Tab-separated table of N, CA and C and ligand atoms in Angstrom:
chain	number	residue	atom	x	y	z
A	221	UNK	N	27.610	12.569	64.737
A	221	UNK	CA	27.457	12.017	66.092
A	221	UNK	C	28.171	12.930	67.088
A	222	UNK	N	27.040	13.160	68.435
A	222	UNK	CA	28.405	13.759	69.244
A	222	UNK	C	29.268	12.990	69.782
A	223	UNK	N	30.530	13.509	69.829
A	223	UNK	CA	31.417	12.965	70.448
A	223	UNK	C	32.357	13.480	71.101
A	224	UNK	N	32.569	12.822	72.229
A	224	UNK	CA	33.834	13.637	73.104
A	224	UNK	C	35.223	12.755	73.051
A	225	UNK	N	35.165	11.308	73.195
A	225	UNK	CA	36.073	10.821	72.965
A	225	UNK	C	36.206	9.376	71.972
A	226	UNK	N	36.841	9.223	71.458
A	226	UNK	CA	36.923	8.137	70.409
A	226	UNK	C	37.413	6.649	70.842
A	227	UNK	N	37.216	5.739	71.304
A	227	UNK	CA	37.961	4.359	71.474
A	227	UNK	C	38.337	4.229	69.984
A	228	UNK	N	39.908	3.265	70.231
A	228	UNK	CA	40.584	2.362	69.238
A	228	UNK	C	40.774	1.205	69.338
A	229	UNK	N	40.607	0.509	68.286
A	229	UNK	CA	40.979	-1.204	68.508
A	229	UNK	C	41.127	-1.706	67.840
A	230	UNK	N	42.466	-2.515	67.648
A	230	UNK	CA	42.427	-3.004	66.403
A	230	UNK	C	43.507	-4.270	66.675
A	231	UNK	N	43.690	-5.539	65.557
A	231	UNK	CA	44.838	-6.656	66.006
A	231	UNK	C	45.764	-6.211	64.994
A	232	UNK	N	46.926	-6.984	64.456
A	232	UNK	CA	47.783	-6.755	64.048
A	232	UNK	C	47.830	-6.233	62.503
A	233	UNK	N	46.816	-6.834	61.898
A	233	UNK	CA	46.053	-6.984	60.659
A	233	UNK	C	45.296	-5.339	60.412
A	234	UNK	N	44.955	-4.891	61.361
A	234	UNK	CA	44.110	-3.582	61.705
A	234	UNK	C	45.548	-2.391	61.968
A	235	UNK	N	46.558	-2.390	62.375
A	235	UNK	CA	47.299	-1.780	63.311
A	235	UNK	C	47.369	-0.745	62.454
A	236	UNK	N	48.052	-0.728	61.187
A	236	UNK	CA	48.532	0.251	60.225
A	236	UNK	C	47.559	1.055	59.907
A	237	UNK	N	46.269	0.474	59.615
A	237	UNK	CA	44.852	1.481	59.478
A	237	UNK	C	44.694	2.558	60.980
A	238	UNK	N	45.099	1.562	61.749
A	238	UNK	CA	44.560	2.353	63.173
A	238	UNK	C	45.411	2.886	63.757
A	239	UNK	N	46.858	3.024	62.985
A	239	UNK	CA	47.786	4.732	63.348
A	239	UNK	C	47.126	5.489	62.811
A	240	UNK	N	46.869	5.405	61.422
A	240	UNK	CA	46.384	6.409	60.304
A	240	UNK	C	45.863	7.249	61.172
A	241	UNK	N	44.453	6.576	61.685
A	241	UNK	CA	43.236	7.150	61.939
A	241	UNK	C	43.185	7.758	63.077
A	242	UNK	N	44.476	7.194	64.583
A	242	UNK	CA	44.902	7.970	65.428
A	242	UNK	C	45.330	8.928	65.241
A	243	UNK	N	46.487	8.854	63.938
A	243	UNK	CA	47.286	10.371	63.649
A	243	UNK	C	45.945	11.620	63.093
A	244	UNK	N	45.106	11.012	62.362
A	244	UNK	CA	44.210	11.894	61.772
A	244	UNK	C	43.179	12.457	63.249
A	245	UNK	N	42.911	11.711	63.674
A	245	UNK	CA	41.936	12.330	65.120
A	245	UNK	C	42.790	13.381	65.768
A	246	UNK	N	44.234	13.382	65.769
A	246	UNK	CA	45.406	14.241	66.585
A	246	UNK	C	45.780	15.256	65.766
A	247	UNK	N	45.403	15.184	64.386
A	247	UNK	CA	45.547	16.406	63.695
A	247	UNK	C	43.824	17.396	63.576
A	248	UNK	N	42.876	16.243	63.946
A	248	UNK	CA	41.603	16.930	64.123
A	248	UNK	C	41.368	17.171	65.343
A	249	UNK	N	42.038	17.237	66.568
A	249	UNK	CA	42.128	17.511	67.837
A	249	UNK	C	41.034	17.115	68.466
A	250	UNK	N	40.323	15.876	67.773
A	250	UNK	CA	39.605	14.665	68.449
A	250	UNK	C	39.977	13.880	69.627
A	251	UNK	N	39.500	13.753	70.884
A	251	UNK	CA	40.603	12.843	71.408
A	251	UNK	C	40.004	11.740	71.931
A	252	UNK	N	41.365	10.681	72.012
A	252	UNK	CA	40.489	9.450	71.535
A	252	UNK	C	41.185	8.333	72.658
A	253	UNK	N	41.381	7.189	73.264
A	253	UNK	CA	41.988	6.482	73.695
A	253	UNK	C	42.214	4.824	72.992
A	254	UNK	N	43.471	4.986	72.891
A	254	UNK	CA	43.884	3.745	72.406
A	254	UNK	C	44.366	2.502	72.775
A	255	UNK	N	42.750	1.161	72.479
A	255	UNK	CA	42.942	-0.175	73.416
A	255	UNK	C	44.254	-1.220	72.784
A	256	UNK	N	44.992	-0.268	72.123
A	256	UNK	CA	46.068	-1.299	71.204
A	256	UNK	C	45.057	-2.301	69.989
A	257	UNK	N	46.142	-2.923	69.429
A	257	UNK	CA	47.293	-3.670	69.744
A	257	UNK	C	48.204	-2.595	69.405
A	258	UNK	N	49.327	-2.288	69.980
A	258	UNK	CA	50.640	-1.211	69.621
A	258	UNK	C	51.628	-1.625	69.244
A	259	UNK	N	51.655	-2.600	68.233
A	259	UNK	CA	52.506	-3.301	67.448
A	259	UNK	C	51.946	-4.464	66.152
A	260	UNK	N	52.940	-4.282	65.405
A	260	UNK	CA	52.627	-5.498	64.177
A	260	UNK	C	52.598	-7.056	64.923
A	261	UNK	N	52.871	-7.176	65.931
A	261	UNK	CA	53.437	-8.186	66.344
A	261	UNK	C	52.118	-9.241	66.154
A	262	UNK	N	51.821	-10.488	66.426
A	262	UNK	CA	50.555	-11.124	65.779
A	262	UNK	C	49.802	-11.352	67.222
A	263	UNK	N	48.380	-11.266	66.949
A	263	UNK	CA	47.410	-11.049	68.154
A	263	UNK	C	46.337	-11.733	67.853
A	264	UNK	N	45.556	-12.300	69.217
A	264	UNK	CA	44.309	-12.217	68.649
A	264	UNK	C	43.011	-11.216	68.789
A	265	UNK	N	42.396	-10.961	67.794
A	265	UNK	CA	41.430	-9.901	67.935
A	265	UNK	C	40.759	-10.103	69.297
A	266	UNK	N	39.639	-10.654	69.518
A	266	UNK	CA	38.959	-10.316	70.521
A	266	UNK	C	39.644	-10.053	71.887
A	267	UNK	N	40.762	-10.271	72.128
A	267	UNK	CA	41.247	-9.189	73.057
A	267	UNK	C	41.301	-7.640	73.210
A	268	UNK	N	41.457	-7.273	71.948
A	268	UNK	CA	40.839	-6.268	71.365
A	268	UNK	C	39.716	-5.275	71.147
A	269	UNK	N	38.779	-6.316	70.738
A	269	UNK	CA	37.344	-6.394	70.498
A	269	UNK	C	36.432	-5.976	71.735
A	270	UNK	N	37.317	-6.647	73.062
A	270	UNK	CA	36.072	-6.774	73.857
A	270	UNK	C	36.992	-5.960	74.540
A	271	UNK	N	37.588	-5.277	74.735
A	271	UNK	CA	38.464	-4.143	75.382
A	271	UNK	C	37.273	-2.909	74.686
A	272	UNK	N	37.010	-2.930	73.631
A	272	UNK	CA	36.687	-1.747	73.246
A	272	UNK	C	35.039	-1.578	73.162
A	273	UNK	N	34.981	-2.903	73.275
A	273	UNK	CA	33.158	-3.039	73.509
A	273	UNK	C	33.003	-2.514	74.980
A	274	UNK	N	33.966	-3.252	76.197
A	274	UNK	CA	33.985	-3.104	77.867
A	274	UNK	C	33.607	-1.226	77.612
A	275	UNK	N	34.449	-0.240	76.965
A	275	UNK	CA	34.742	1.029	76.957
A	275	UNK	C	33.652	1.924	76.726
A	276	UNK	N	32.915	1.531	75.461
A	276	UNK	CA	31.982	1.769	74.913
A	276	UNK	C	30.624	1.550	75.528
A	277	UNK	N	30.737	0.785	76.614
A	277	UNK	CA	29.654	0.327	77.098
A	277	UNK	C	29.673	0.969	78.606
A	278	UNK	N	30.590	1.032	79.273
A	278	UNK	CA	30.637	1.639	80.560
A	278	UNK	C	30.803	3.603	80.187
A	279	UNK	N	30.551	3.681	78.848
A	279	UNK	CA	30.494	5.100	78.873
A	279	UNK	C	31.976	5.704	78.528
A	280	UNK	N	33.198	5.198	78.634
A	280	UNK	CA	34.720	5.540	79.059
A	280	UNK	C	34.729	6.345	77.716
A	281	UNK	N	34.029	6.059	76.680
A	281	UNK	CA	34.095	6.486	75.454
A	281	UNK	C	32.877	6.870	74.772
A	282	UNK	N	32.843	7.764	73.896
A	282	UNK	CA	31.183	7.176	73.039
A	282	UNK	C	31.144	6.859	72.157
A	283	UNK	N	31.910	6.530	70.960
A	283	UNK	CA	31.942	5.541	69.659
A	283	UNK	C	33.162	4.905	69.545
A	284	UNK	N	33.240	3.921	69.168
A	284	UNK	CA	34.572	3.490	69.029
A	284	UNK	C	35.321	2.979	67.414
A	285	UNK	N	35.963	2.909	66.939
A	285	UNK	CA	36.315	2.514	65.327
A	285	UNK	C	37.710	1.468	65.451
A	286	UNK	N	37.151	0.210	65.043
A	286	UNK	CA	37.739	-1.190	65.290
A	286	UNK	C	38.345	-1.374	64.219
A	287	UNK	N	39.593	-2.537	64.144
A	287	UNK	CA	40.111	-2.719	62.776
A	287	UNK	C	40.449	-4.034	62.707
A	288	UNK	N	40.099	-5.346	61.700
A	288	UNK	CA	40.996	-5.892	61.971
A	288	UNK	C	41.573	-6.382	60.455
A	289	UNK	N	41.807	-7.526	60.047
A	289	UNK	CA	42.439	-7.840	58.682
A	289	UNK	C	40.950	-7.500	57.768
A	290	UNK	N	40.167	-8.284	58.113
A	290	UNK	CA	38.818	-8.305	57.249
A	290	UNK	C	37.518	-7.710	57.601
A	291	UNK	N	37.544	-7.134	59.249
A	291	UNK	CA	36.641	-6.500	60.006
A	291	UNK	C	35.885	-7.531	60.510
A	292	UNK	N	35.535	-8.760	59.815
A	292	UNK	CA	34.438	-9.317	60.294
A	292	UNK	C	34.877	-9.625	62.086
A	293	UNK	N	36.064	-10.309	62.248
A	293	UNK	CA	36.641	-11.192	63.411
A	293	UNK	C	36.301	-9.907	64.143
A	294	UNK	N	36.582	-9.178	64.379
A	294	UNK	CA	36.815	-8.235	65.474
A	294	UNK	C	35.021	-7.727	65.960
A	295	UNK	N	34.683	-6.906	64.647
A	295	UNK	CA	33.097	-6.825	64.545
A	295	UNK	C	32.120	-7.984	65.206
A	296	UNK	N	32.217	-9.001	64.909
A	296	UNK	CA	31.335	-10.172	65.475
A	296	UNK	C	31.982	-10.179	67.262
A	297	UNK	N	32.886	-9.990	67.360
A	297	UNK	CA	33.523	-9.657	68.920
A	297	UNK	C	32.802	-9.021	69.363
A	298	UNK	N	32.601	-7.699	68.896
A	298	UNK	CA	32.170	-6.353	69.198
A	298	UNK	C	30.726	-6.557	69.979
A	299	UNK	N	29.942	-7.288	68.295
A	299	UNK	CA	28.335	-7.388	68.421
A	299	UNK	C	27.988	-8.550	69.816
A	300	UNK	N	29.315	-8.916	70.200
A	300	UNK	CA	28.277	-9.857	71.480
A	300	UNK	C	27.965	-9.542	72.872
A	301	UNK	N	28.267	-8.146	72.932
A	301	UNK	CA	28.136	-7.017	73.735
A	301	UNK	C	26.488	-6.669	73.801
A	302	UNK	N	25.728	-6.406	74.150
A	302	UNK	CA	24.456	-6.112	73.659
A	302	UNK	C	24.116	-4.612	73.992
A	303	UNK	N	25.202	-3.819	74.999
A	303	UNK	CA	25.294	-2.350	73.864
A	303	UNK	C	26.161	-2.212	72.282
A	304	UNK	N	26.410	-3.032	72.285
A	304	UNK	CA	27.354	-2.377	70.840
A	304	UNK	C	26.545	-2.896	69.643
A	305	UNK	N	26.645	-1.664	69.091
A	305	UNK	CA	25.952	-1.968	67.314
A	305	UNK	C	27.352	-1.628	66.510
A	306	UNK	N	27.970	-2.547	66.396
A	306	UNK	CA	29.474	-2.608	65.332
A	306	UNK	C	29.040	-2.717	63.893
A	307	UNK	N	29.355	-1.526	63.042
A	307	UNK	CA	28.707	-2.010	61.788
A	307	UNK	C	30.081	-2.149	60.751
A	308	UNK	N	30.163	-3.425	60.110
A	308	UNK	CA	31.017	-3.399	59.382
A	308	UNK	C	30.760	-2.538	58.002
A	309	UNK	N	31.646	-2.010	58.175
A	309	UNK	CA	31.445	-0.821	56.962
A	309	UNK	C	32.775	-1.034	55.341
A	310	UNK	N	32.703	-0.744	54.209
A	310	UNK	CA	33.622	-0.838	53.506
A	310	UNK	C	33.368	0.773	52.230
A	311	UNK	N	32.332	1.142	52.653
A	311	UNK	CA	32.552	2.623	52.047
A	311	UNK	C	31.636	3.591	52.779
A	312	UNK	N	32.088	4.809	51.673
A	312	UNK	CA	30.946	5.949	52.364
A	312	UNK	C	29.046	5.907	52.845
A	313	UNK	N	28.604	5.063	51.713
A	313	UNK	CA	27.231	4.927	51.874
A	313	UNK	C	26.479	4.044	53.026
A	314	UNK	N	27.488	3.114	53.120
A	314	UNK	CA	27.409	1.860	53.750
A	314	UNK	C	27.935	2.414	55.247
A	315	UNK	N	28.649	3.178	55.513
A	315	UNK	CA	28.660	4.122	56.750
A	315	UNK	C	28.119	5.170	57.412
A	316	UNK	N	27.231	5.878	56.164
A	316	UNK	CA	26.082	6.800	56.761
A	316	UNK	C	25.100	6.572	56.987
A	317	UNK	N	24.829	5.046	56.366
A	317	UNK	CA	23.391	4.570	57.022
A	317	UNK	C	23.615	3.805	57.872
A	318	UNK	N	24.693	3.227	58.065
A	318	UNK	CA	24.690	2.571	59.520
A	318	UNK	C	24.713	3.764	60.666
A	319	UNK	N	25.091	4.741	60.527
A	319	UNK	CA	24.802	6.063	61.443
A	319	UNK	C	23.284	6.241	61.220
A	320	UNK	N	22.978	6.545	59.938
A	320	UNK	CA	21.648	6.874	60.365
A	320	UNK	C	20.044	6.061	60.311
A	321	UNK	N	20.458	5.057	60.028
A	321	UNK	CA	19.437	3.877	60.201
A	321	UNK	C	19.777	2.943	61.429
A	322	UNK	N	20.986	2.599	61.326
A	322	UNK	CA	21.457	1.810	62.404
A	322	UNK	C	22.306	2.421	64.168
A	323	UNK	N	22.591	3.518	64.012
A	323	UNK	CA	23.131	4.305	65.339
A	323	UNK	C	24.363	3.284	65.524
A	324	UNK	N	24.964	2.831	64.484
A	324	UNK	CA	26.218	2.408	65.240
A	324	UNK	C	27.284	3.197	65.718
A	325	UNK	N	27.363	2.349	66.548
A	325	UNK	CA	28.658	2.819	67.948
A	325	UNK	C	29.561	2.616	67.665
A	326	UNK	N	29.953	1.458	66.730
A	326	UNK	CA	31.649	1.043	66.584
A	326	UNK	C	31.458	1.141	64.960
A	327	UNK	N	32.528	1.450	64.470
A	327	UNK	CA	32.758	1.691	62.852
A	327	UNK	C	33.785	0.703	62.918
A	328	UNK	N	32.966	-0.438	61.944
A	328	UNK	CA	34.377	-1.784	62.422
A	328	UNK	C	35.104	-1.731	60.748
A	329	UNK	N	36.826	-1.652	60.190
A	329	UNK	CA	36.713	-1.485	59.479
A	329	UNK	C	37.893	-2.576	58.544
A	330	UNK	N	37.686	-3.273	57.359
A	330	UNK	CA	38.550	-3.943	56.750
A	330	UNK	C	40.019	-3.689	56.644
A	331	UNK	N	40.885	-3.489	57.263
A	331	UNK	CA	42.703	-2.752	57.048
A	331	UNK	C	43.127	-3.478	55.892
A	332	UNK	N	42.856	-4.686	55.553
A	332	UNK	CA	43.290	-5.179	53.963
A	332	UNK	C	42.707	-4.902	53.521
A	333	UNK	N	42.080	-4.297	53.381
A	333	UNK	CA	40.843	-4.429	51.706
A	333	UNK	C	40.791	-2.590	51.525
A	334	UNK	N	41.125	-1.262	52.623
A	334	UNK	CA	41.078	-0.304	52.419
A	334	UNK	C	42.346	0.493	51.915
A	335	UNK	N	41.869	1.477	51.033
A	335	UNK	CA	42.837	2.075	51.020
A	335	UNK	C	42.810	3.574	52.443
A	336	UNK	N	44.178	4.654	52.526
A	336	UNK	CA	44.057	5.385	53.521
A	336	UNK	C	42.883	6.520	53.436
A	337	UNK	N	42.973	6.631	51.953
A	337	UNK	CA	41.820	8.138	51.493
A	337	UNK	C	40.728	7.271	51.905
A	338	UNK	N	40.322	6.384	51.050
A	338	UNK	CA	39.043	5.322	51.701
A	338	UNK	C	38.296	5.267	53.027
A	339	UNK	N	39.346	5.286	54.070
A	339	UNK	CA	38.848	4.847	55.189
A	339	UNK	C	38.816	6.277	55.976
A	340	UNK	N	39.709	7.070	55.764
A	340	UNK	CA	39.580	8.653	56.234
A	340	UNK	C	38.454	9.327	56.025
A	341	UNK	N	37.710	8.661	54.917
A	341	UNK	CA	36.694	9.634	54.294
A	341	UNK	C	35.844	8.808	55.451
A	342	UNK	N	35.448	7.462	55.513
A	342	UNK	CA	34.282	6.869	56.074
A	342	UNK	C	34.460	7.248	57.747
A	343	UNK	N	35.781	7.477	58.168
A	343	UNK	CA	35.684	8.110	59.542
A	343	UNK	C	34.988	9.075	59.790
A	344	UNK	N	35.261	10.544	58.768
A	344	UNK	CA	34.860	11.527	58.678
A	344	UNK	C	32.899	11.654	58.335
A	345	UNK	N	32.880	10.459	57.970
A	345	UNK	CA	31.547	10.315	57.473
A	345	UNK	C	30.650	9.812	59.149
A	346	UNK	N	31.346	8.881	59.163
A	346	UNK	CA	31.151	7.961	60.591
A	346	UNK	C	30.913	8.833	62.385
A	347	UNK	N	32.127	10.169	62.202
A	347	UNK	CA	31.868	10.737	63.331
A	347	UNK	C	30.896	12.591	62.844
A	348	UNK	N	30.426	12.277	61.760
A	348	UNK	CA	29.817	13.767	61.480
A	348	UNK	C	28.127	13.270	61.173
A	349	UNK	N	27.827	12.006	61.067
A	349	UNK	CA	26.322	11.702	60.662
A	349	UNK	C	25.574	11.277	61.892
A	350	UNK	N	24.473	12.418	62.168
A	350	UNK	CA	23.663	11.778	63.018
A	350	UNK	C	22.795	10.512	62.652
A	351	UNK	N	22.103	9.750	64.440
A	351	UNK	CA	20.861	9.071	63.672
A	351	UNK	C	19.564	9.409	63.558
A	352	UNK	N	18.891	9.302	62.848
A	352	UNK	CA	17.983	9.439	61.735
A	352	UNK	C	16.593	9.002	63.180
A	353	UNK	N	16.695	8.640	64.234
A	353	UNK	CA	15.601	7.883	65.025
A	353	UNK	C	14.526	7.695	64.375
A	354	UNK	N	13.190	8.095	64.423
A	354	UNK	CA	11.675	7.743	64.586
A	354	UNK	C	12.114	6.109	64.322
A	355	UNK	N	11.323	5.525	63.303
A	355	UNK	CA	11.354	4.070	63.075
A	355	UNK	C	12.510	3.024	62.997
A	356	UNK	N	13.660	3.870	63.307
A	356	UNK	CA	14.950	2.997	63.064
A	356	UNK	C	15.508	2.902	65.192
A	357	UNK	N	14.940	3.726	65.559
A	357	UNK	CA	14.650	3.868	66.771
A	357	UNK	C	14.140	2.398	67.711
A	358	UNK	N	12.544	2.479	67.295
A	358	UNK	CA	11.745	0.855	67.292
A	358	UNK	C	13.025	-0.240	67.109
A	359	UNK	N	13.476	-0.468	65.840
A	359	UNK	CA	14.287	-1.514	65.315
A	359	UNK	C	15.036	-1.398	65.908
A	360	UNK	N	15.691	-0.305	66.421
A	360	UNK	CA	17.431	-0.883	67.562
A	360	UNK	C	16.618	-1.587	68.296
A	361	UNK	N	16.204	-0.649	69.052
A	361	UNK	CA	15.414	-1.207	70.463
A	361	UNK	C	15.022	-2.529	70.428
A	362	UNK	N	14.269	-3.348	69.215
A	362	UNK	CA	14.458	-4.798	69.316
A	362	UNK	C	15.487	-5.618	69.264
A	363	UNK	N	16.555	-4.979	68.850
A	363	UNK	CA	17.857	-6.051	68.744
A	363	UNK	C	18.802	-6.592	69.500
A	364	UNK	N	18.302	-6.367	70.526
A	364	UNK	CA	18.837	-7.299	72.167
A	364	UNK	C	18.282	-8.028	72.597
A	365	UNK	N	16.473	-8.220	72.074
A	365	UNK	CA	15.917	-9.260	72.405
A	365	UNK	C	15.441	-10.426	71.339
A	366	UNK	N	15.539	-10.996	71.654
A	366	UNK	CA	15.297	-12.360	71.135
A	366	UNK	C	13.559	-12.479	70.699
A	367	UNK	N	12.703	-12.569	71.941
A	367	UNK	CA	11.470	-12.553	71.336
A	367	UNK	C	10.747	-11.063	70.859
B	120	LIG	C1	44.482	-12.012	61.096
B	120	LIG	O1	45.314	-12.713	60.240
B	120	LIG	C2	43.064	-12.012	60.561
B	120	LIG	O2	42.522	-13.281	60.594
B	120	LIG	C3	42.205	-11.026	61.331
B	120	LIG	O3	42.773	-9.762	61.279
B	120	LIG	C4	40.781	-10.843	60.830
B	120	LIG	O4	40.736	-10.664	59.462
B	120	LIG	C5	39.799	-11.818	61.311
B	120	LIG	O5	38.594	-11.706	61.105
């Protein structure tokens, strides 16, 4: 994917995944802006969530990678945006086709359930896979509308 800058977001549950992945963007001289949370302290996600959907959607950013205990809470935040395609992801395969079948924008990702090599790899996977358009193209394009 191209990218110029990265959004972060994550609640308290997410936080430790989402230094990692800050420190790793700053050693890949990615640069990225970070919507917090900037502490363990306890939060609720969609403050979060929709900080980084607002970002993603006005352009401030062009992909963003969310975190929270289980991904889902934050992800379902994400998706009620109707630019954001948040794909909850939990490995490599399951992250290159959401790039290239699905064009997701936000890489939403489990912080309990990953390990650090785990989730480094699916970043790396997440900001290097284009999408795939012709017919997966059609299918975004329906998924804001209802009929
Ligand atoms: C926080 O304890 C946890 O509920 C949250 O991080 C997330 O897993 C919700 O979906």
């Amino acid at each position: 994917m191209k990218h110029q800058i990265i959004g972060l977001a994550s609640d308290h549950a997410g936080y430790e995944l989402k230094e990692f992945i800050r420190v790793l963007l700053d050693e890949k001289e990615i640069p990225y802006i970070d919507y917090g949370t900037y502490t363990t302290e306890s939060v609720h996600y969609p403050l979060f969530g929709h900080k980084l959907a607002e970002a993603v959607a006005k352009k401030e950013v062009s992909c963003g990678i969310a975190v929270c205990g289980t991904g889902n809470g934050i992800n379902m935040t994400l998706n009620k945006h109707p630019e954001i395609r948040s794909a909850l992801c939990w490995d490599e395969e399951i992250t290159r086709l959401a790039r290239l079948h699905n064009d997701a924008n936000v890489l939403a990702l489990p912080g309990r359930f990953l390990s650090m090599d785990q989730a480094q790899k699916m970043v790396d996977v997440f900001l290097n896979t284009p999408f795939e358009g012709g017919r997966h193209q059609i299918r975004i394009d329906m998924i804001p509308e209802i009929n």
